[in-house]
GROMACS .gro file of C-alpha atoms in nm:
model
  423
    1MET     CA    1   0.000   0.000   0.000
    2ILE     CA    2   0.129   0.340  -0.108
    3ARG     CA    3   0.104   0.612   0.150
    4ASP     CA    4  -0.021   0.961   0.043
    5THR     CA    5   0.105   1.299   0.162
    6SER     CA    6  -0.195   1.392   0.368
    7ALA     CA    7   0.012   1.374   0.682
    8GLN     CA    8   0.233   1.644   0.549
    9ASP     CA    9  -0.048   1.893   0.448
   10ARG     CA   10  -0.131   2.189   0.674
   11MET     CA   11  -0.367   2.488   0.661
   12VAL     CA   12  -0.219   2.822   0.551
   13GLU     CA   13  -0.398   3.143   0.661
   14VAL     CA   14  -0.431   3.416   0.392
   15LYS     CA   15  -0.410   3.770   0.525
   16PRO     CA   16  -0.613   4.050   0.358
   17ASN     CA   17  -0.408   4.274   0.106
   18ARG     CA   18  -0.518   4.640   0.156
   19LYS     CA   19  -0.296   4.777  -0.116
   20ARG     CA   20  -0.453   4.553  -0.376
   21ARG     CA   21  -0.801   4.662  -0.265
   22LEU     CA   22  -0.712   5.028  -0.294
   23ILE     CA   23  -0.577   4.977  -0.645
   24LEU     CA   24  -0.891   4.798  -0.759
   25LEU     CA   25  -1.112   5.055  -0.598
   26GLY     CA   26  -0.923   5.343  -0.756
   27GLY     CA   27  -0.939   5.179  -1.098
   28GLY     CA   28  -1.314   5.139  -1.066
   29VAL     CA   29  -1.361   5.502  -0.972
   30LEU     CA   30  -1.140   5.615  -1.261
   31ALA     CA   31  -1.336   5.400  -1.507
   32LEU     CA   32  -1.662   5.544  -1.377
   33VAL     CA   33  -1.536   5.905  -1.415
   34LEU     CA   34  -1.407   5.831  -1.764
   35LEU     CA   35  -1.740   5.677  -1.860
   36VAL     CA   36  -1.926   5.984  -1.736
   37TRP     CA   37  -1.687   6.216  -1.925
   38LEU     CA   38  -1.714   6.027  -2.255
   39ALA     CA   39  -2.086   5.965  -2.233
   40PRO     CA   40  -2.193   6.276  -2.440
   41GLY     CA   41  -1.939   6.200  -2.714
   42ILE     CA   42  -2.040   5.837  -2.724
   43GLY     CA   43  -2.403   5.946  -2.741
   44ARG     CA   44  -2.328   6.178  -3.034
   45LEU     CA   45  -2.133   5.903  -3.206
   46PHE     CA   46  -2.423   5.664  -3.181
   47SER     CA   47  -2.662   5.940  -3.300
   48ALA     CA   48  -2.471   5.972  -3.633
   49SER     CA   49  -2.601   5.781  -3.933
   50SER     CA   50  -2.253   5.680  -4.052
   51SER     CA   51  -1.886   5.747  -4.009
   52VAL     CA   52  -1.645   5.884  -4.271
   53SER     CA   53  -1.268   5.914  -4.243
   54SER     CA   54  -1.135   6.268  -4.235
   55THR     CA   55  -0.870   6.171  -4.493
   56ARG     CA   56  -1.145   6.155  -4.754
   57LEU     CA   57  -1.268   6.509  -4.678
   58SER     CA   58  -1.151   6.869  -4.706
   59PHE     CA   59  -1.236   7.133  -4.446
   60ALA     CA   60  -1.234   7.512  -4.434
   61ASP     CA   61  -1.322   7.779  -4.178
   62VAL     CA   62  -1.574   8.055  -4.238
   63GLU     CA   63  -1.392   8.391  -4.240
   64ARG     CA   64  -1.480   8.757  -4.263
   65GLY     CA   65  -1.272   8.990  -4.477
   66PRO     CA   66  -1.226   9.129  -4.827
   67PHE     CA   67  -1.400   8.951  -5.111
   68VAL     CA   68  -1.260   8.981  -5.461
   69ARG     CA   69  -1.434   8.826  -5.759
   70ASP     CA   70  -1.222   8.801  -6.067
   71ILE     CA   71  -1.163   8.585  -6.369
   72ALA     CA   72  -0.811   8.469  -6.446
   73ALA     CA   73  -0.740   8.296  -6.775
   74GLU     CA   74  -0.495   8.267  -7.056
   75GLY     CA   75  -0.563   8.482  -7.358
   76LYS     CA   76  -0.417   8.529  -7.700
   77VAL     CA   77  -0.343   8.844  -7.895
   78VAL     CA   78  -0.579   8.903  -8.187
   79ALA     CA   79  -0.619   9.194  -8.421
   80ALA     CA   80  -0.931   9.401  -8.366
   81VAL     CA   81  -0.917   9.478  -8.737
   82SER     CA   82  -0.802   9.181  -8.944
   83PRO     CA   83  -0.976   9.188  -9.282
   84THR     CA   84  -0.956   8.897  -9.523
   85LEU     CA   85  -0.940   9.002  -9.887
   86TYR     CA   86  -1.132   8.811 -10.155
   87ALA     CA   87  -1.122   8.788 -10.533
   88THR     CA   88  -1.384   9.019 -10.679
   89TYR     CA   89  -1.366   8.834 -11.009
   90GLY     CA   90  -1.223   8.506 -11.135
   91GLY     CA   91  -0.881   8.495 -11.300
   92ALA     CA   92  -0.509   8.441 -11.251
   93VAL     CA   93  -0.368   8.619 -10.944
   94THR     CA   94  -0.026   8.782 -10.923
   95LEU     CA   95   0.082   8.849 -10.564
   96GLN     CA   96   0.261   9.176 -10.499
   97VAL     CA   97   0.359   9.104 -10.136
   98HIS     CA   98   0.473   8.823  -9.907
   99ALA     CA   99   0.350   8.712  -9.564
  100GLY     CA  100   0.479   8.946  -9.294
  101ASP     CA  101   0.532   9.245  -9.525
  102THR     CA  102   0.437   9.585  -9.387
  103VAL     CA  103   0.175   9.753  -9.606
  104LYS     CA  104  -0.003  10.087  -9.624
  105LYS     CA  105  -0.370  10.159  -9.676
  106GLY     CA  106  -0.449  10.163 -10.049
  107GLN     CA  107  -0.138   9.967 -10.146
  108ALA     CA  108  -0.193   9.701 -10.416
  109LEU     CA  109  -0.137   9.356 -10.266
  110ALA     CA  110  -0.242   9.138 -10.560
  111VAL     CA  111  -0.352   9.180 -10.921
  112ILE     CA  112  -0.618   8.961 -11.086
  113ASP     CA  113  -0.587   8.913 -11.461
  114SER     CA  114  -0.937   8.893 -11.612
  115PRO     CA  115  -0.950   8.950 -11.990
  116GLU     CA  116  -1.322   8.874 -11.990
  117LEU     CA  117  -1.404   9.160 -11.752
  118THR     CA  118  -1.169   9.400 -11.929
  119ASN     CA  119  -1.324   9.321 -12.267
  120LYS     CA  120  -1.675   9.362 -12.124
  121LEU     CA  121  -1.580   9.706 -11.996
  122ALA     CA  122  -1.455   9.803 -12.344
  123GLN     CA  123  -1.780   9.683 -12.502
  124GLU     CA  124  -1.999   9.873 -12.261
  125GLN     CA  125  -1.783  10.182 -12.300
  126SER     CA  126  -1.833  10.160 -12.675
  127LYS     CA  127  -2.210  10.140 -12.623
  128ALA     CA  128  -2.194  10.444 -12.401
  129ASP     CA  129  -2.004  10.637 -12.668
  130ALA     CA  130  -2.261  10.538 -12.930
  131MET     CA  131  -2.545  10.646 -12.703
  132GLN     CA  132  -2.373  10.975 -12.643
  133VAL     CA  133  -2.353  11.034 -13.020
  134ASP     CA  134  -2.719  10.939 -13.051
  135TYR     CA  135  -2.806  11.182 -12.773
  136LEU     CA  136  -2.611  11.462 -12.935
  137GLN     CA  137  -2.765  11.384 -13.275
  138SER     CA  138  -3.114  11.399 -13.122
  139GLN     CA  139  -3.033  11.750 -13.002
  140VAL     CA  140  -2.928  11.852 -13.354
  141ASP     CA  141  -3.238  11.692 -13.508
  142ALA     CA  142  -3.456  11.865 -13.252
  143ARG     CA  143  -3.309  12.201 -13.335
  144THR     CA  144  -3.362  12.140 -13.708
  145LYS     CA  145  -3.717  12.022 -13.658
  146ARG     CA  146  -3.794  12.311 -13.429
  147SER     CA  147  -3.653  12.551 -13.687
  148ASP     CA  148  -3.875  12.403 -13.960
  149LEU     CA  149  -4.183  12.427 -13.739
  150GLN     CA  150  -4.098  12.784 -13.649
  151LYS     CA  151  -4.056  12.866 -14.015
  152ALA     CA  152  -4.397  12.716 -14.098
  153PHE     CA  153  -4.555  12.913 -13.817
  154ASP     CA  154  -4.393  13.237 -13.931
  155ASN     CA  155  -4.507  13.179 -14.293
  156ALA     CA  156  -4.859  13.105 -14.171
  157GLN     CA  157  -4.858  13.432 -13.980
  158ILE     CA  158  -4.745  13.621 -14.294
  159ASP     CA  159  -5.006  13.448 -14.509
  160ALA     CA  160  -5.278  13.529 -14.256
  161LYS     CA  161  -5.175  13.893 -14.241
  162SER     CA  162  -5.158  13.912 -14.623
  163ALA     CA  163  -5.505  13.757 -14.654
  164GLU     CA  164  -5.639  14.005 -14.404
  165THR     CA  165  -5.487  14.298 -14.601
  166ASN     CA  166  -5.623  14.163 -14.927
  167LEU     CA  167  -5.973  14.133 -14.781
  168ALA     CA  168  -5.960  14.492 -14.662
  169ARG     CA  169  -5.854  14.607 -15.007
  170GLU     CA  170  -6.131  14.406 -15.181
  171GLN     CA  171  -6.392  14.548 -14.946
  172LYS     CA  172  -6.280  14.905 -15.029
  173ALA     CA  173  -6.288  14.824 -15.395
  174PHE     CA  174  -6.635  14.669 -15.361
  175THR     CA  175  -6.754  14.984 -15.186
  176ALA     CA  176  -6.612  15.195 -15.469
  177GLY     CA  177  -6.774  14.965 -15.725
  178ALA     CA  178  -6.439  14.845 -15.855
  179ALA     CA  179  -6.483  14.485 -15.733
  180THR     CA  180  -6.759  14.232 -15.728
  181GLY     CA  181  -6.909  14.058 -15.429
  182VAL     CA  182  -6.760  13.730 -15.549
  183GLU     CA  183  -6.410  13.870 -15.518
  184VAL     CA  184  -6.487  13.989 -15.165
  185ASP     CA  185  -6.615  13.644 -15.068
  186GLN     CA  186  -6.303  13.482 -15.215
  187SER     CA  187  -6.086  13.715 -15.008
  188LYS     CA  188  -6.283  13.620 -14.696
  189ASP     CA  189  -6.233  13.248 -14.769
  190ALA     CA  190  -5.860  13.300 -14.823
  191LEU     CA  191  -5.836  13.485 -14.488
  192GLU     CA  192  -6.021  13.208 -14.309
  193LYS     CA  193  -5.798  12.945 -14.465
  194SER     CA  194  -5.481  13.131 -14.369
  195ARG     CA  195  -5.607  13.167 -14.014
  196ILE     CA  196  -5.672  12.790 -13.992
  197THR     CA  197  -5.324  12.720 -14.130
  198LEU     CA  198  -5.174  12.958 -13.872
  199ALA     CA  199  -5.359  12.782 -13.588
  200HIS     CA  200  -5.233  12.442 -13.702
  201ALA     CA  201  -4.878  12.575 -13.740
  202LYS     CA  202  -4.891  12.714 -13.388
  203SER     CA  203  -5.028  12.389 -13.248
  204ASP     CA  204  -4.766  12.183 -13.435
  205LEU     CA  205  -4.492  12.409 -13.301
  206GLY     CA  206  -4.601  12.354 -12.939
  207MET     CA  207  -4.673  11.982 -12.961
  208ASN     CA  208  -4.364  11.891 -13.159
  209ASN     CA  209  -4.152  12.104 -12.930
  210ASP     CA  210  -4.265  11.888 -12.632
  211SER     CA  211  -4.212  11.571 -12.836
  212LEU     CA  212  -3.860  11.678 -12.924
  213LYS     CA  213  -3.785  11.752 -12.558
  214PHE     CA  214  -3.910  11.408 -12.454
  215ASN     CA  215  -3.704  11.241 -12.726
  216ILE     CA  216  -3.390  11.423 -12.615
  217GLN     CA  217  -3.464  11.339 -12.251
  218SER     CA  218  -3.507  10.970 -12.340
  219LYS     CA  219  -3.176  10.963 -12.523
  220LYS     CA  220  -3.009  11.134 -12.229
  221LEU     CA  221  -3.150  10.887 -11.973
  222ALA     CA  222  -3.039  10.592 -12.186
  223HIS     CA  223  -2.689  10.739 -12.208
  224ASP     CA  224  -2.679  10.809 -11.834
  225ASN     CA  225  -2.788  10.453 -11.758
  226GLN     CA  226  -2.516  10.317 -11.981
  227LEU     CA  227  -2.263  10.538 -11.806
  228LEU     CA  228  -2.365  10.375 -11.475
  229VAL     CA  229  -2.304  10.033 -11.631
  230VAL     CA  230  -1.961  10.150 -11.743
  231GLN     CA  231  -1.883  10.296 -11.400
  232ASP     CA  232  -1.976   9.967 -11.228
  233LEU     CA  233  -1.759   9.770 -11.468
  234GLN     CA  234  -1.479  10.020 -11.422
  235ARG     CA  235  -1.509   9.969 -11.044
  236GLN     CA  236  -1.485   9.594 -11.094
  237VAL     CA  237  -1.180   9.634 -11.315
  238ASP     CA  238  -1.021   9.865 -11.058
  239ASN     CA  239  -1.091   9.604 -10.791
  240LEU     CA  240  -0.882   9.359 -10.987
  241ASN     CA  241  -0.603   9.545 -10.812
  242VAL     CA  242  -0.662   9.411 -10.460
  243LYS     CA  243  -0.567   9.690 -10.220
  244SER     CA  244  -0.508   9.696  -9.846
  245PRO     CA  245  -0.797   9.856  -9.653
  246VAL     CA  246  -0.573   9.940  -9.352
  247ASP     CA  247  -0.217  10.013  -9.251
  248GLY     CA  248  -0.073   9.692  -9.114
  249GLN     CA  249   0.103   9.371  -9.197
  250VAL     CA  250   0.028   9.090  -9.439
  251GLY     CA  251  -0.094   8.793  -9.238
  252GLN     CA  252  -0.168   8.472  -9.421
  253LEU     CA  253  -0.156   8.399  -9.794
  254PHE     CA  254  -0.432   8.160  -9.896
  255ILE     CA  255  -0.318   8.104 -10.256
  256ALA     CA  256  -0.001   8.031 -10.447
  257GLU     CA  257   0.159   8.271 -10.694
  258ARG     CA  258  -0.019   8.288 -11.034
  259ALA     CA  259  -0.299   8.065 -10.908
  260THR     CA  260  -0.627   8.081 -11.097
  261VAL     CA  261  -0.914   8.149 -10.859
  262ALA     CA  262  -1.290   8.179 -10.877
  263LYS     CA  263  -1.494   8.481 -10.774
  264ASP     CA  264  -1.507   8.536 -10.392
  265ALA     CA  265  -1.205   8.308 -10.328
  266GLN     CA  266  -0.987   8.398 -10.026
  267LEU     CA  267  -0.661   8.563 -10.127
  268LEU     CA  268  -0.484   8.695  -9.815
  269SER     CA  269  -0.539   8.862  -9.480
  270VAL     CA  270  -0.408   9.191  -9.342
  271ILE     CA  271  -0.348   9.255  -8.972
  272ASP     CA  272  -0.385   9.603  -8.826
  273LEU     CA  273  -0.112   9.599  -8.560
  274SER     CA  274  -0.223   9.936  -8.424
  275ALA     CA  275  -0.546   9.787  -8.284
  276LEU     CA  276  -0.457   9.462  -8.107
  277GLN     CA  277  -0.687   9.301  -7.851
  278VAL     CA  278  -0.665   8.998  -7.622
  279GLU     CA  279  -0.920   8.719  -7.654
  280MET     CA  280  -0.996   8.491  -7.360
  281GLN     CA  281  -1.234   8.203  -7.290
  282VAL     CA  282  -1.459   8.254  -6.986
  283PRO     CA  283  -1.652   7.972  -6.811
  284GLU     CA  284  -2.022   8.002  -6.875
  285SER     CA  285  -2.095   8.042  -6.501
  286PHE     CA  286  -1.886   8.363  -6.491
  287ALA     CA  287  -1.980   8.496  -6.835
  288ARG     CA  288  -2.318   8.623  -6.713
  289ASP     CA  289  -2.136   8.858  -6.474
  290LEU     CA  290  -1.914   9.006  -6.744
  291GLY     CA  291  -2.001   9.345  -6.883
  292ILE     CA  292  -1.864   9.574  -7.151
  293GLY     CA  293  -1.623   9.826  -7.002
  294MET     CA  294  -1.513   9.617  -6.699
  295SER     CA  295  -1.151   9.673  -6.605
  296GLY     CA  296  -0.886   9.405  -6.624
  297GLU     CA  297  -0.515   9.336  -6.632
  298ILE     CA  298  -0.310   9.189  -6.916
  299SER     CA  299   0.029   9.041  -6.830
  300GLY     CA  300   0.312   8.908  -7.041
  301ASN     CA  301   0.674   8.965  -7.140
  302GLY     CA  302   0.737   9.083  -6.785
  303ASN     CA  303   0.491   9.371  -6.823
  304THR     CA  304   0.139   9.441  -6.703
  305TRP     CA  305  -0.109   9.657  -6.893
  306LYS     CA  306  -0.452   9.789  -6.804
  307GLY     CA  307  -0.736   9.662  -7.018
  308LEU     CA  308  -1.110   9.701  -7.066
  309VAL     CA  309  -1.364   9.440  -7.176
  310SER     CA  310  -1.460   9.542  -7.529
  311ALA     CA  311  -1.668   9.250  -7.657
  312ILE     CA  312  -1.853   8.945  -7.524
  313SER     CA  313  -1.971   8.669  -7.755
  314PRO     CA  314  -2.344   8.584  -7.729
  315GLU     CA  315  -2.264   8.218  -7.806
  316VAL     CA  316  -2.159   7.942  -7.564
  317VAL     CA  317  -1.915   7.689  -7.710
  318ASN     CA  318  -1.807   7.388  -7.504
  319GLY     CA  319  -1.924   7.555  -7.183
  320GLU     CA  320  -1.721   7.871  -7.248
  321VAL     CA  321  -1.785   8.220  -7.381
  322ALA     CA  322  -1.530   8.420  -7.580
  323ALA     CA  323  -1.454   8.770  -7.455
  324ARG     CA  324  -1.212   9.038  -7.573
  325LEU     CA  325  -1.014   9.303  -7.389
  326ARG     CA  326  -0.867   9.612  -7.547
  327PHE     CA  327  -0.571   9.797  -7.404
  328ALA     CA  328  -0.669  10.101  -7.199
  329GLY     CA  329  -0.377  10.299  -7.340
  330ALA     CA  330  -0.162  10.267  -7.648
  331THR     CA  331  -0.119   9.920  -7.792
  332PRO     CA  332   0.221   9.774  -7.690
  333LYS     CA  333   0.454   9.755  -7.988
  334GLU     CA  334   0.623   9.430  -7.886
  335LEU     CA  335   0.310   9.214  -7.912
  336ARG     CA  336   0.243   8.976  -8.198
  337GLN     CA  337  -0.065   8.806  -8.340
  338ASN     CA  338  -0.165   8.487  -8.145
  339GLN     CA  339   0.085   8.559  -7.867
  340ARG     CA  340  -0.020   8.408  -7.532
  341LEU     CA  341  -0.082   8.644  -7.238
  342SER     CA  342  -0.233   8.618  -6.890
  343VAL     CA  343  -0.562   8.797  -6.838
  344ARG     CA  344  -0.745   8.893  -6.518
  345VAL     CA  345  -1.083   9.066  -6.513
  346LEU     CA  346  -1.211   9.220  -6.188
  347LEU     CA  347  -1.583   9.151  -6.137
  348ASP     CA  348  -1.637   9.269  -5.778
  349HIS     CA  349  -1.439   9.393  -5.476
  350ARG     CA  350  -1.598   9.434  -5.131
  351GLU     CA  351  -1.476   9.453  -4.772
  352ASN     CA  352  -1.608   9.280  -4.456
  353VAL     CA  353  -1.776   8.991  -4.636
  354LEU     CA  354  -1.842   8.648  -4.479
  355THR     CA  355  -1.677   8.390  -4.704
  356VAL     CA  356  -1.551   8.035  -4.710
  357GLN     CA  357  -1.312   7.857  -4.940
  358ARG     CA  358  -1.483   7.732  -5.253
  359GLY     CA  359  -1.530   7.357  -5.287
  360SER     CA  360  -1.743   7.092  -5.448
  361PHE     CA  361  -2.007   7.129  -5.175
  362VAL     CA  362  -2.149   7.431  -5.366
  363ASP     CA  363  -2.219   7.222  -5.674
  364GLU     CA  364  -2.325   6.909  -5.482
  365SER     CA  365  -2.579   7.093  -5.270
  366GLY     CA  366  -2.660   7.372  -5.509
  367GLY     CA  367  -2.550   7.608  -5.231
  368SER     CA  368  -2.855   7.517  -5.019
  369TYR     CA  369  -2.676   7.343  -4.730
  370ALA     CA  370  -2.335   7.264  -4.583
  371TYR     CA  371  -2.200   7.018  -4.325
  372VAL     CA  372  -2.081   7.203  -4.015
  373VAL     CA  373  -1.823   7.011  -3.810
  374ARG     CA  374  -1.843   7.026  -3.428
  375ASP     CA  375  -1.691   6.773  -3.185
  376GLY     CA  376  -1.621   6.527  -3.464
  377ILE     CA  377  -1.978   6.532  -3.597
  378ALA     CA  378  -2.072   6.686  -3.935
  379THR     CA  379  -2.424   6.827  -3.919
  380LYS     CA  380  -2.622   6.915  -4.229
  381THR     CA  381  -2.708   7.284  -4.198
  382PRO     CA  382  -2.921   7.496  -4.437
  383ILE     CA  383  -2.727   7.790  -4.577
  384ARG     CA  384  -2.764   8.058  -4.841
  385VAL     CA  385  -2.472   8.152  -5.063
  386GLY     CA  386  -2.415   8.464  -5.268
  387ALA     CA  387  -2.154   8.548  -5.526
  388SER     CA  388  -1.867   8.316  -5.607
  389SER     CA  389  -1.508   8.380  -5.707
  390ILE     CA  390  -1.237   8.147  -5.825
  391ASP     CA  391  -1.146   8.041  -5.469
  392LYS     CA  392  -1.419   8.177  -5.239
  393VAL     CA  393  -1.795   8.169  -5.186
  394GLU     CA  394  -1.995   8.446  -5.018
  395ILE     CA  395  -2.209   8.324  -4.724
  396LEU     CA  396  -2.534   8.515  -4.682
  397ASP     CA  397  -2.707   8.307  -4.416
  398GLY     CA  398  -2.673   7.985  -4.209
  399LEU     CA  399  -2.307   8.013  -4.102
  400LYS     CA  400  -2.107   8.243  -3.881
  401GLU     CA  401  -1.745   8.344  -3.860
  402GLY     CA  402  -1.528   8.062  -3.724
  403ASP     CA  403  -1.757   7.774  -3.829
  404ARG     CA  404  -1.572   7.481  -3.978
  405ILE     CA  405  -1.741   7.308  -4.270
  406VAL     CA  406  -1.671   7.023  -4.510
  407ILE     CA  407  -1.601   7.179  -4.852
  408SER     CA  408  -1.537   6.862  -5.051
  409GLY     CA  409  -1.610   6.494  -5.017
  410THR     CA  410  -1.967   6.540  -4.895
  411ASP     CA  411  -2.083   6.289  -5.155
  412ASN     CA  412  -1.958   6.025  -4.908
  413PHE     CA  413  -2.226   6.138  -4.659
  414LYS     CA  414  -2.511   6.006  -4.877
  415ASN     CA  415  -2.716   6.314  -4.785
  416ALA     CA  416  -2.729   6.205  -4.415
  417ASP     CA  417  -2.824   6.465  -4.153
  418ARG     CA  418  -2.539   6.374  -3.913
  419VAL     CA  419  -2.212   6.200  -3.996
  420ALA     CA  420  -1.929   6.107  -3.759
  421ILE     CA  421  -1.583   6.217  -3.870
  422SER     CA  422  -1.316   5.956  -3.778
  423ASN     CA  423  -0.944   6.013  -3.783
   0.00000   0.00000   0.00000
């Protein structure tokens, strides 16, 4: 039989450890205090619909200060006056200049050879000369005809006066018994006939005189009309010498030397370097705030010039509107066509304005609300925004100075009212 160790066992008395109790008690109290202190935050955390990491968001503080609205963009130098010259008639073109040449107003830049137009001018000029001869001949004929009519009228007057004298003589003779009554009656008939002839001669003189005037006038109008035809053809022939409408520089040549072109074909362009402007593309959202005469700045080549908005296109292309600025003073001489410059247009400048950095929240919410961050919780808050600049948005209502809001990444909130922001 194997003996156990029960004879060797003995009771050991465990004494209470006060230090251990105090430690446990203190830990319990500390945990209770910590729980009480964190209770509001834990409550807010559980009240949030979701949690989003702060690394996926951008924040900005609402500030009060100056608010400047401007448009900054890259522009290019364009000529305010840059006419393109066209062929006024078809034919072979001889260029008198090269691209880049300096030209003066009225200088011939190209000559169009058009035998057809030149020959047509000669034909119409010949017609005009013939009509002029016809007009002059009608004047001669009118004078001759008028002279004949006048002669007939004068003879009729003489005949009438002679018949009247003869009647008077026959009547005296009849009274004296030297003539018969038949002779007196014959004299009366002759007088009556001469008077009728005189009346017709007078009428013919007046009527034919008007007819002759009308005939001459008709010939004159026909000649004048032909002269207008000749003048128009002469203008077309003169325009075969293509001349510069402005002082400037030859831009682009659209044809080769001695090329045969059709009517209205492009020949070349001329750039007026004394009236350069800067063209810029403005986002459609800012274009509605642009106005003619707004001030701006044009920068390039280490210089800055004052400018004024001179034109705004009424058409939107690819979400942008073309605008032009002219130089407020003299046009800089060192600029060239299509040169790139920086452009800034001032839209608005005010002091003491409540603003916040611009972000995607404006587009995502339409400016109707923002998420205000307090104690790690983003709360959806109704707001009202005003004007916008490139980097700032004016706050009209709903926020106050010092508020911190989420300016981008709010699409992660899924339109929730409260969202916890985790680190």
